Structures are given as structure tokens and as C-alpha cells.
Short mmCIF file of C-alpha atoms in Angstrom, two decimals:
data_model
loop_
_atom_site.label_atom_id
_atom_site.label_comp_id
_atom_site.label_asym_id
_atom_site.label_seq_id
_atom_site.Cartn_x
_atom_site.Cartn_y
_atom_site.Cartn_z
CA UNK A 1 9.56 3.72 -16.35
CA UNK A 2 11.37 0.93 -18.18
CA UNK A 3 10.32 2.47 -21.50
CA UNK A 4 11.94 5.79 -20.64
CA UNK A 5 15.20 4.09 -19.70
CA UNK A 6 15.30 2.29 -23.04
CA UNK A 7 14.81 5.53 -24.92
CA UNK A 8 17.63 7.19 -23.02
CA UNK A 9 20.16 4.57 -24.06
CA UNK A 10 22.45 5.55 -26.92
CA UNK A 11 21.70 3.75 -30.13
CA UNK A 12 24.05 1.28 -31.70
CA UNK A 13 25.38 2.18 -35.14
CA UNK A 14 22.80 -0.15 -36.76
CA UNK A 15 19.70 1.38 -35.17
CA UNK A 16 17.61 4.07 -36.84
CA UNK A 17 15.90 6.29 -34.25
CA UNK A 18 12.79 7.38 -36.15
CA UNK A 19 11.14 9.49 -33.40
CA UNK A 20 14.22 11.73 -33.23
CA UNK A 21 14.43 11.91 -37.03
CA UNK A 22 10.79 12.97 -37.32
CA UNK A 23 11.13 15.61 -34.58
CA UNK A 24 14.32 17.11 -36.06
CA UNK A 25 12.63 17.02 -39.49
CA UNK A 26 9.66 18.92 -38.03
CA UNK A 27 12.03 21.47 -36.47
CA UNK A 28 13.71 21.84 -39.86
CA UNK A 29 10.28 22.54 -41.36
CA UNK A 30 9.59 25.20 -38.71
CA UNK A 31 13.04 26.78 -39.16
CA UNK A 32 12.81 26.95 -42.93
CA UNK A 33 9.21 28.18 -42.88
CA UNK A 34 10.58 31.24 -41.06
CA UNK A 35 13.06 31.75 -43.88
CA UNK A 36 10.26 31.18 -46.39
CA UNK A 37 8.46 34.25 -45.02
CA UNK A 38 11.17 36.48 -46.49
CA UNK A 39 10.79 35.67 -50.23
CA UNK A 40 7.05 35.34 -49.59
CA UNK A 41 7.04 38.98 -48.49
CA UNK A 42 8.74 40.21 -51.68
CA UNK A 43 5.54 41.32 -53.46
CA UNK A 44 4.33 43.00 -50.24
CA UNK A 45 7.66 44.76 -49.60
CA UNK A 46 7.96 45.84 -53.22
CA UNK A 47 4.64 47.68 -52.97
CA UNK A 48 5.05 49.00 -49.41
CA UNK A 49 8.60 50.33 -49.73
CA UNK A 50 8.92 50.70 -53.52
CA UNK A 51 11.88 48.30 -53.65
CA UNK A 52 13.68 47.39 -56.87
CA UNK A 53 14.45 43.81 -57.92
CA UNK A 54 18.07 44.47 -56.98
CA UNK A 55 17.03 45.46 -53.45
CA UNK A 56 14.86 42.36 -53.17
CA UNK A 57 17.86 40.30 -54.27
CA UNK A 58 19.95 42.07 -51.60
CA UNK A 59 17.51 40.96 -48.89
CA UNK A 60 17.94 37.33 -49.99
CA UNK A 61 21.70 37.92 -50.25
CA UNK A 62 21.82 39.09 -46.61
CA UNK A 63 19.82 36.09 -45.40
CA UNK A 64 21.68 33.46 -47.37
CA UNK A 65 25.20 34.85 -47.08
CA UNK A 66 25.01 34.94 -43.27
CA UNK A 67 23.85 31.32 -43.38
CA UNK A 68 26.40 30.20 -45.95
CA UNK A 69 29.41 31.89 -44.35
CA UNK A 70 28.56 30.85 -40.80
CA UNK A 71 27.41 27.27 -41.45
CA UNK A 72 30.80 25.76 -42.38
CA UNK A 73 32.51 27.70 -39.57
CA UNK A 74 29.99 26.44 -37.02
CA UNK A 75 30.31 22.94 -38.50
CA UNK A 76 34.11 22.99 -38.14
CA UNK A 77 33.85 24.13 -34.51
CA UNK A 78 31.13 21.67 -33.50
CA UNK A 79 32.93 18.74 -35.15
CA UNK A 80 35.54 19.30 -32.43
CA UNK A 81 33.18 20.49 -29.68
CA UNK A 82 29.54 19.49 -30.31
CA UNK A 83 27.03 22.05 -28.99
CA UNK A 84 23.63 20.37 -28.47
CA UNK A 85 22.04 23.41 -26.82
CA UNK A 86 23.04 25.69 -29.69
CA UNK A 87 19.94 24.38 -31.49
CA UNK A 88 17.30 26.17 -29.36
CA UNK A 89 19.55 29.25 -29.11
CA UNK A 90 19.67 29.49 -32.90
CA UNK A 91 15.89 29.46 -33.23
CA UNK A 92 15.67 32.12 -30.51
CA UNK A 93 17.75 34.38 -32.75
CA UNK A 94 15.35 33.67 -35.61
CA UNK A 95 12.38 34.53 -33.38
CA UNK A 96 13.79 38.00 -32.65
CA UNK A 97 14.54 38.47 -36.35
CA UNK A 98 10.95 37.62 -37.27
CA UNK A 99 9.65 40.12 -34.72
CA UNK A 100 11.86 42.81 -36.24
CA UNK A 101 10.71 41.93 -39.76
CA UNK A 102 7.05 42.35 -38.83
CA UNK A 103 7.69 45.81 -37.35
CA UNK A 104 10.43 47.07 -39.72
CA UNK A 105 9.82 50.71 -40.79
CA UNK A 106 12.49 50.83 -43.51
CA UNK A 107 14.82 48.84 -45.77
CA UNK A 108 17.78 48.91 -43.34
CA UNK A 109 15.71 47.45 -40.48
CA UNK A 110 14.53 44.69 -42.80
CA UNK A 111 18.15 43.78 -43.57
CA UNK A 112 19.09 43.70 -39.85
CA UNK A 113 16.08 41.51 -39.03
CA UNK A 114 16.95 39.17 -41.86
CA UNK A 115 20.51 38.94 -40.51
CA UNK A 116 19.19 37.54 -37.20
CA UNK A 117 17.07 34.98 -39.05
CA UNK A 118 20.10 33.98 -41.14
CA UNK A 119 22.24 33.57 -38.01
CA UNK A 120 19.64 31.28 -36.44
CA UNK A 121 19.56 29.18 -39.60
CA UNK A 122 23.37 28.98 -39.71
CA UNK A 123 23.44 27.58 -36.19
CA UNK A 124 20.57 25.15 -36.76
CA UNK A 125 21.62 23.40 -39.97
CA UNK A 126 25.02 21.82 -39.13
CA UNK A 127 23.86 20.66 -35.70
CA UNK A 128 20.51 19.47 -37.05
CA UNK A 129 22.34 17.44 -39.69
CA UNK A 130 24.52 15.90 -36.96
CA UNK A 131 21.39 14.86 -35.05
CA UNK A 132 20.10 13.18 -38.24
CA UNK A 133 23.46 11.42 -38.64
CA UNK A 134 23.46 10.18 -35.04
CA UNK A 135 19.91 8.86 -35.40
CA UNK A 136 20.45 7.35 -38.88
CA UNK A 137 21.92 3.95 -38.07
CA UNK A 138 22.73 2.29 -41.40
CA UNK A 139 20.11 4.27 -43.38
CA UNK A 140 21.96 7.53 -43.87
CA UNK A 141 20.26 8.45 -47.12
CA UNK A 142 16.79 7.96 -45.66
CA UNK A 143 17.69 9.77 -42.43
CA UNK A 144 19.09 12.78 -44.25
CA UNK A 145 16.02 12.81 -46.49
CA UNK A 146 13.65 12.87 -43.50
CA UNK A 147 15.67 15.75 -42.07
CA UNK A 148 15.99 17.69 -45.34
CA UNK A 149 12.40 17.15 -46.49
CA UNK A 150 11.32 19.08 -43.44
CA UNK A 151 13.39 22.04 -44.59
CA UNK A 152 12.20 21.87 -48.18
CA UNK A 153 8.59 21.55 -47.00
CA UNK A 154 9.09 24.68 -44.92
CA UNK A 155 10.40 26.51 -47.98
CA UNK A 156 7.44 25.25 -50.00
CA UNK A 157 5.10 27.03 -47.58
CA UNK A 158 6.24 30.43 -48.90
CA UNK A 159 3.50 30.77 -51.54
CA UNK A 160 0.81 29.68 -49.06
CA UNK A 161 2.19 32.15 -46.53
CA UNK A 162 1.87 34.88 -49.15
CA UNK A 163 -1.66 33.97 -50.23
CA UNK A 164 -3.17 33.14 -46.83
CA UNK A 165 -1.29 35.38 -44.39
CA UNK A 166 0.67 38.21 -45.98
CA UNK A 167 -1.79 39.29 -48.68
CA UNK A 168 -4.67 39.81 -46.18
CA UNK A 169 -2.54 40.97 -43.21
CA UNK A 170 0.39 42.67 -44.93
CA UNK A 171 3.88 43.02 -43.44
CA UNK A 172 2.61 42.83 -39.84
CA UNK A 173 1.29 39.33 -40.54
CA UNK A 174 4.87 38.10 -40.07
CA UNK A 175 4.35 38.59 -36.31
CA UNK A 176 2.50 35.26 -36.18
CA UNK A 177 5.68 33.43 -37.14
CA UNK A 178 7.31 34.33 -33.83
CA UNK A 179 4.97 31.65 -32.42
CA UNK A 180 6.35 29.13 -34.92
CA UNK A 181 9.87 30.00 -33.77
CA UNK A 182 8.85 29.54 -30.12
CA UNK A 183 7.37 26.11 -30.94
CA UNK A 184 10.64 25.09 -32.62
CA UNK A 185 12.62 26.20 -29.54
CA UNK A 186 10.39 23.96 -27.38
CA UNK A 187 11.01 20.87 -29.55
CA UNK A 188 14.73 21.59 -29.86
CA UNK A 189 15.20 21.64 -26.10
CA UNK A 190 14.02 18.00 -26.11
CA UNK A 191 16.27 17.17 -29.08
CA UNK A 192 19.25 18.80 -27.36
CA UNK A 193 18.83 16.59 -24.28
CA UNK A 194 18.83 13.46 -26.47
CA UNK A 195 21.77 14.76 -28.51
CA UNK A 196 23.84 15.50 -25.39
CA UNK A 197 23.22 11.98 -24.08
CA UNK A 198 24.42 10.39 -27.33
CA UNK A 199 27.78 12.13 -27.36
CA UNK A 200 29.10 9.96 -24.54
CA UNK A 201 28.76 6.75 -26.58
CA UNK A 202 28.52 7.96 -30.17
CA UNK A 203 30.78 11.01 -30.34
CA UNK A 204 32.41 12.51 -33.42
CA UNK A 205 35.79 11.42 -32.10
CA UNK A 206 34.72 7.79 -32.31
CA UNK A 207 33.45 8.31 -35.85
CA UNK A 208 36.58 10.11 -36.90
CA UNK A 209 38.94 7.41 -35.56
CA UNK A 210 37.24 4.67 -37.57
CA UNK A 211 38.34 6.20 -40.87
CA UNK A 212 41.73 5.57 -42.43
CA UNK A 213 43.74 8.75 -42.94
CA UNK A 214 43.92 9.53 -46.69
CA UNK A 215 47.29 9.64 -48.46
CA UNK A 216 48.31 12.51 -50.74
CA UNK A 217 46.85 10.98 -53.90
CA UNK A 218 43.56 10.20 -52.19
CA UNK A 219 43.44 13.68 -50.62
CA UNK A 220 43.77 15.21 -54.09
CA UNK A 221 40.94 13.02 -55.39
CA UNK A 222 38.73 14.02 -52.46
CA UNK A 223 39.39 17.71 -53.07
CA UNK A 224 38.62 17.33 -56.77
CA UNK A 225 35.37 15.52 -55.97
CA UNK A 226 34.34 18.29 -53.56
CA UNK A 227 35.07 20.93 -56.21
CA UNK A 228 32.84 19.10 -58.70
CA UNK A 229 30.13 18.80 -56.04
CA UNK A 230 30.38 22.55 -55.44
CA UNK A 231 29.71 23.24 -59.13
CA UNK A 232 26.70 20.94 -59.07
CA UNK A 233 25.30 22.68 -55.99
CA UNK A 234 25.96 25.99 -57.76
CA UNK A 235 23.86 24.96 -60.77
CA UNK A 236 21.01 23.60 -58.67
CA UNK A 237 20.96 26.57 -56.26
CA UNK A 238 20.96 29.29 -58.94
CA UNK A 239 18.14 27.64 -60.83
CA UNK A 240 16.09 27.05 -57.67
CA UNK A 241 16.68 30.68 -56.59
CA UNK A 242 15.40 31.93 -59.94
CA UNK A 243 12.17 29.94 -59.67
CA UNK A 244 11.46 30.44 -55.96
CA UNK A 245 12.26 34.17 -55.84
CA UNK A 246 11.27 35.51 -59.26
CA UNK A 247 8.95 33.10 -61.09
CA UNK A 248 5.90 34.64 -59.39
CA UNK A 249 6.75 37.96 -61.08
CA UNK A 250 7.24 36.11 -64.39
CA UNK A 251 3.79 34.49 -64.06
CA UNK A 252 2.19 37.85 -63.21
CA UNK A 253 3.84 39.56 -66.20
CA UNK A 254 3.34 36.81 -68.80
CA UNK A 255 0.07 35.19 -67.69
CA UNK A 256 -1.72 38.23 -66.22
CA UNK A 257 -2.18 36.63 -62.78
CA UNK A 258 -2.77 38.19 -59.36
CA UNK A 259 -0.12 37.93 -56.61
CA UNK A 260 -2.11 35.18 -54.86
CA UNK A 261 -2.63 33.09 -58.02
CA UNK A 262 1.00 33.44 -59.11
CA UNK A 263 2.05 31.68 -55.89
CA UNK A 264 0.52 28.43 -57.16
CA UNK A 265 3.43 28.09 -59.60
CA UNK A 266 6.12 28.60 -56.98
CA UNK A 267 4.31 26.37 -54.49
CA UNK A 268 4.10 23.58 -57.10
CA UNK A 269 7.85 23.77 -57.73
CA UNK A 270 8.78 23.89 -54.03
CA UNK A 271 6.25 21.26 -52.87
CA UNK A 272 7.36 18.77 -55.51
CA UNK A 273 10.95 19.64 -54.61
CA UNK A 274 10.18 18.57 -51.04
CA UNK A 275 8.68 15.30 -52.33
CA UNK A 276 11.78 14.75 -54.47
CA UNK A 277 14.02 15.41 -51.47
CA UNK A 278 12.28 12.68 -49.50
CA UNK A 279 12.51 10.04 -52.25
CA UNK A 280 16.08 10.94 -53.19
CA UNK A 281 17.62 9.52 -50.00
CA UNK A 282 16.05 6.02 -50.15
CA UNK A 283 16.78 5.84 -53.88
CA UNK A 284 20.42 6.72 -53.17
CA UNK A 285 20.59 3.98 -50.50
CA UNK A 286 19.47 1.50 -53.15
CA UNK A 287 20.94 2.75 -56.46
CA UNK A 288 23.92 4.85 -55.35
CA UNK A 289 24.42 8.50 -54.50
CA UNK A 290 26.34 9.42 -57.64
CA UNK A 291 23.58 7.97 -59.86
CA UNK A 292 20.87 9.96 -58.08
CA UNK A 293 22.90 13.19 -58.31
CA UNK A 294 23.45 12.60 -62.05
CA UNK A 295 19.78 11.94 -62.85
CA UNK A 296 18.68 14.79 -60.58
CA UNK A 297 20.36 17.39 -62.76
CA UNK A 298 20.41 15.94 -66.25
CA UNK A 299 16.80 14.66 -66.33
CA UNK A 300 15.19 18.10 -65.74
CA UNK A 301 17.56 19.89 -68.17
CA UNK A 302 15.33 19.54 -71.28
CA UNK A 303 12.26 20.47 -69.25
CA UNK A 304 13.97 23.62 -68.00
CA UNK A 305 14.82 24.61 -71.57
CA UNK A 306 11.17 24.28 -72.62
CA UNK A 307 9.64 26.00 -69.56
CA UNK A 308 9.96 29.67 -70.69
CA UNK A 309 8.23 28.91 -74.01
CA UNK A 310 4.96 27.25 -72.93
CA UNK A 311 1.57 28.33 -71.59
CA UNK A 312 0.30 28.72 -68.01
CA UNK A 313 -1.19 25.22 -67.62
CA UNK A 314 1.74 23.30 -69.13
CA UNK A 315 4.21 25.32 -67.05
CA UNK A 316 2.67 24.04 -63.80
CA UNK A 317 3.20 20.43 -64.96
CA UNK A 318 6.80 21.17 -65.93
CA UNK A 319 7.52 23.01 -62.69
CA UNK A 320 6.26 19.98 -60.74
CA UNK A 321 8.52 17.63 -62.70
CA UNK A 322 11.56 19.91 -62.53
CA UNK A 323 11.11 20.49 -58.79
CA UNK A 324 10.85 16.77 -58.04
CA UNK A 325 13.87 15.79 -60.13
CA UNK A 326 16.12 18.72 -59.29
CA UNK A 327 15.72 18.52 -55.51
CA UNK A 328 15.98 14.73 -55.28
CA UNK A 329 19.75 15.19 -54.90
CA UNK A 330 19.55 17.76 -52.09
CA UNK A 331 19.97 15.40 -49.13
CA UNK A 332 22.03 12.97 -51.23
CA UNK A 333 24.68 15.63 -51.86
CA UNK A 334 25.11 16.11 -48.10
CA UNK A 335 25.50 12.39 -47.40
CA UNK A 336 27.90 12.01 -50.35
CA UNK A 337 30.09 14.81 -48.95
CA UNK A 338 29.97 13.34 -45.43
CA UNK A 339 31.18 9.99 -46.79
CA UNK A 340 33.92 11.70 -48.80
CA UNK A 341 35.26 13.18 -45.56
CA UNK A 342 34.27 10.89 -42.66
CA UNK A 343 34.22 12.46 -39.20
CA UNK A 344 33.46 15.94 -40.53
CA UNK A 345 29.68 15.69 -40.30
CA UNK A 346 29.00 19.31 -39.35
CA UNK A 347 31.67 20.71 -41.67
CA UNK A 348 30.37 18.87 -44.73
CA UNK A 349 26.75 19.66 -43.91
CA UNK A 350 27.69 23.31 -43.39
CA UNK A 351 29.66 23.34 -46.63
CA UNK A 352 27.04 21.74 -48.88
CA UNK A 353 23.85 23.16 -47.32
CA UNK A 354 25.55 26.47 -46.54
CA UNK A 355 26.89 26.57 -50.06
CA UNK A 356 23.37 26.04 -51.40
CA UNK A 357 22.22 29.07 -49.41
CA UNK A 358 25.27 31.09 -50.44
CA UNK A 359 24.97 30.29 -54.11
CA UNK A 360 21.27 31.08 -53.90
CA UNK A 361 22.16 34.40 -52.30
CA UNK A 362 24.64 35.39 -54.97
CA UNK A 363 22.23 34.11 -57.59
CA UNK A 364 19.38 36.21 -56.20
CA UNK A 365 21.39 39.42 -56.41
CA UNK A 366 22.77 38.58 -59.86
CA UNK A 367 19.39 37.48 -61.19
CA UNK A 368 17.67 40.53 -59.72
CA UNK A 369 20.17 42.78 -61.48
CA UNK A 370 19.80 40.85 -64.75
CA UNK A 371 16.02 41.19 -64.55
CA UNK A 372 16.35 44.94 -63.99
CA UNK A 373 18.68 45.16 -67.02
CA UNK A 374 17.24 42.66 -69.51
CA UNK A 375 13.75 41.80 -68.27
CA UNK A 376 12.13 38.70 -66.78
CA UNK A 377 11.66 36.65 -69.95
CA UNK A 378 15.24 37.01 -71.18
CA UNK A 379 16.63 36.11 -67.75
CA UNK A 380 14.39 33.06 -67.38
CA UNK A 381 15.53 31.79 -70.77
CA UNK A 382 19.18 32.27 -69.75
CA UNK A 383 18.91 30.39 -66.44
CA UNK A 384 17.24 27.43 -68.16
CA UNK A 385 20.75 26.37 -69.28
CA UNK A 386 22.01 25.80 -65.72
CA UNK A 387 20.84 22.17 -65.22
CA UNK A 388 23.04 21.19 -68.19
CA UNK A 389 26.01 21.55 -65.82
CA UNK A 390 24.85 18.21 -64.41
CA UNK A 391 27.17 16.61 -66.97
CA UNK A 392 29.96 17.32 -64.46
CA UNK A 393 28.58 14.50 -62.28
CA UNK A 394 30.49 12.02 -64.47
CA UNK A 395 33.68 13.38 -62.85
CA UNK A 396 32.61 12.26 -59.36
CA UNK A 397 34.04 8.99 -57.98
CA UNK A 398 31.54 6.15 -57.63
CA UNK A 399 30.09 5.20 -54.26
CA UNK A 400 32.10 1.96 -54.31
CA UNK A 401 35.34 3.83 -54.95
CA UNK A 402 34.70 6.19 -52.02
CA UNK A 403 34.08 3.18 -49.76
CA UNK A 404 37.33 1.54 -50.92
CA UNK A 405 39.30 4.67 -50.01
CA UNK A 406 38.48 4.19 -46.31
CA UNK A 407 38.74 0.40 -46.02
#
């Protein structure tokens, strides 16, 4: 009984609550594995409904735009009025969307189902990030990495979902993922109880009042830094969207692979991206967030330029390296934004993560159209230039400078 009472006590700001971090990370994995079903179904839907690449891009656009538009709005609202029990409600929406996707008879029904999944994701991400923040203690980079690696691992499951579930079972195989959504709802009810208890002693109001209000000059610097961060997220998201949504088609066309075998390439990229996400946070805690963001984009740039011009074996090695490096800044970007604007945990998480979804959505439609117009190879060569935008990281203020702003 004494053990339970200790667990129910709110943490001090120096404590890292690992059980909560691991559970919210697992829920992030379950949530994003539901989203991973959608791009995983692309080859199935293309054959079943005769969809064009533009229509496939529109499906991703619907999913990601709902998430990207709603996430910052939900973050702004919950920064003022936290909503712990919105977490299980969000995954309930995703569960209904997954049911609709499994039974969809036409393209319009697919889009409506995807909308429900996107809404559930939009609700989950800002509040899930707040849970990670509350449980982080002094290790914010590590905490955000544990949370985000769950999501990236869920996304990495897409190729396995295609090969093991959707290829043998077809579109109806998506029905099994309603059980995954139900499992996430169960865990999130527990998380919501813990979250609600913390707000009495560790509320956003307390966090917000500890920060010095920025003057006009500092406000301008913060806005400029956020604009630069937006461009960096843009570059990362468009490139990741190209690989995760369309590289399977590129491998099929250029290497003569089956649908199942082509998924190995995408899985390699996404799995190593999840590994990079995990290591990025602890590295940022030690070496600085700006440094990790810089290396994350510039280091894979030459590899991305070479990728469209090599053979099937070498491309797997490059995809692993690019995925690890590129996604190592995913969680770091969120923490950097949260420290730029203290007290706006949900807003900054919604902005950066939601922006990643939104940019990926716009990128999917644009890339799908470019593929229809110019072909896969030409488009893949063009997008290989995107990581070079990492040079903009030099315009970001250093971690030390951001800390000095709020002393």
C-alpha cells in the first residue's frame, strides 16, 4: 500500500518518472502504427481501386493535414486548460477510423476514415508530449526521445504491416488494428489518471510563471529562430515523406522487386530513423540541441545525393545511415522549441510535430504529382537536394544563448 502512495505523489522537477515515459512511449508506438497502416496500404489500394499517385498523395494529405492543423490548436487550448482524458478519447477516434478503412468500398470512404485517424493523432500528440515533459525531470532530451522513439517505431512497422498482414489479407486486414487502438485506449486511461494528479503540483501555470517575459528584441529573435526551425522541419519532412511513401515503388521499378521485398528498404530507413530518434535526445543533453540538429541534416546530405545512383544492396546501407542521422533531430527539435518558448509545451509540440505531419502531407501530394509528371527516378534525384537546407541551422541561437534569455 505504501508503494502505491509513493507512486501517486507528484514528482519534483528533478525526478525522471521512467515507468510513465515508457508507457506513453508505448502508446505513441501504438498510435503511430495505426497511421503506418495507411501508407502501408498504398500498394494494396492502388491495385484494388486503381488509384493514381496523386490520389495516394491525397490520402496522406488528408491524414497529415488534419493532424498538422489541429495539433497546434489543441496545444494552445490545453496549455491553458490541460485535458488528461482527451488522450483515450483521441485513440477512440482512431479506432473508428481504422474500422472504416478496413471496410471502405470507395475512395471517398477511405478519405473520411483517414480523417478520423488524423483527428485522433492530433489530439494524442500535444498531450502525449506534455506527459513526457511532466515525467522528464531534468532529462528533457532523453524523455522526449523515449516518447518520440515510440512514434517512429510505430511508423517503421509500416513495411512489416504490408508484408505480413496486408499482402496476405488485403484491405480487410486493417480490421486487426482496431484491437491495437483498443489496447492504446486501455493504457491511456492509466496515463490520464497520473497526468490529472500531476496538474495540482506541476501545472503549466507554474512552469509558465518561472520564465521571464521576453522584451521586444528577444521576441523578434525567438520568432526568427522558430522560422528557421520551420524550414529545417520542412526539409526533413519532405525527404522522409518521399522515402516512406514512394521509395517502395522506386525499388520495384528500378530493382525489379515484389511488393513484399520492396518494403525492406522502407523498413530499414524507418527503423534506423527510430534508433536515431532515441539516441538524438541523450546526445542533445550532452552536446547541445543546436549541434545535434545541425549534424542531423548536414551529415546525411552527401549520402542522399548518392542514393538514387547506386545499386540495390548499397542503397539499403545508405538508407540505414540516412534514416539514423536525419531522424536524430526529431525529438530534439521539439525540446528546442519548448525551451525557446517556455510554458507553451503543447503549443510547441503541436507546432513542430504537427508541422512535420503537415509538411509531409503537402510533400506527399506534391511528390505524387511530380512522379506522375516526371517519373520516379527524376523525382528521387530532385528530393535528394533537400537535406542541404540543413545549412540554415547556423542561424539558430545556441543552447546557452536561449538559456540566458530566460535567466
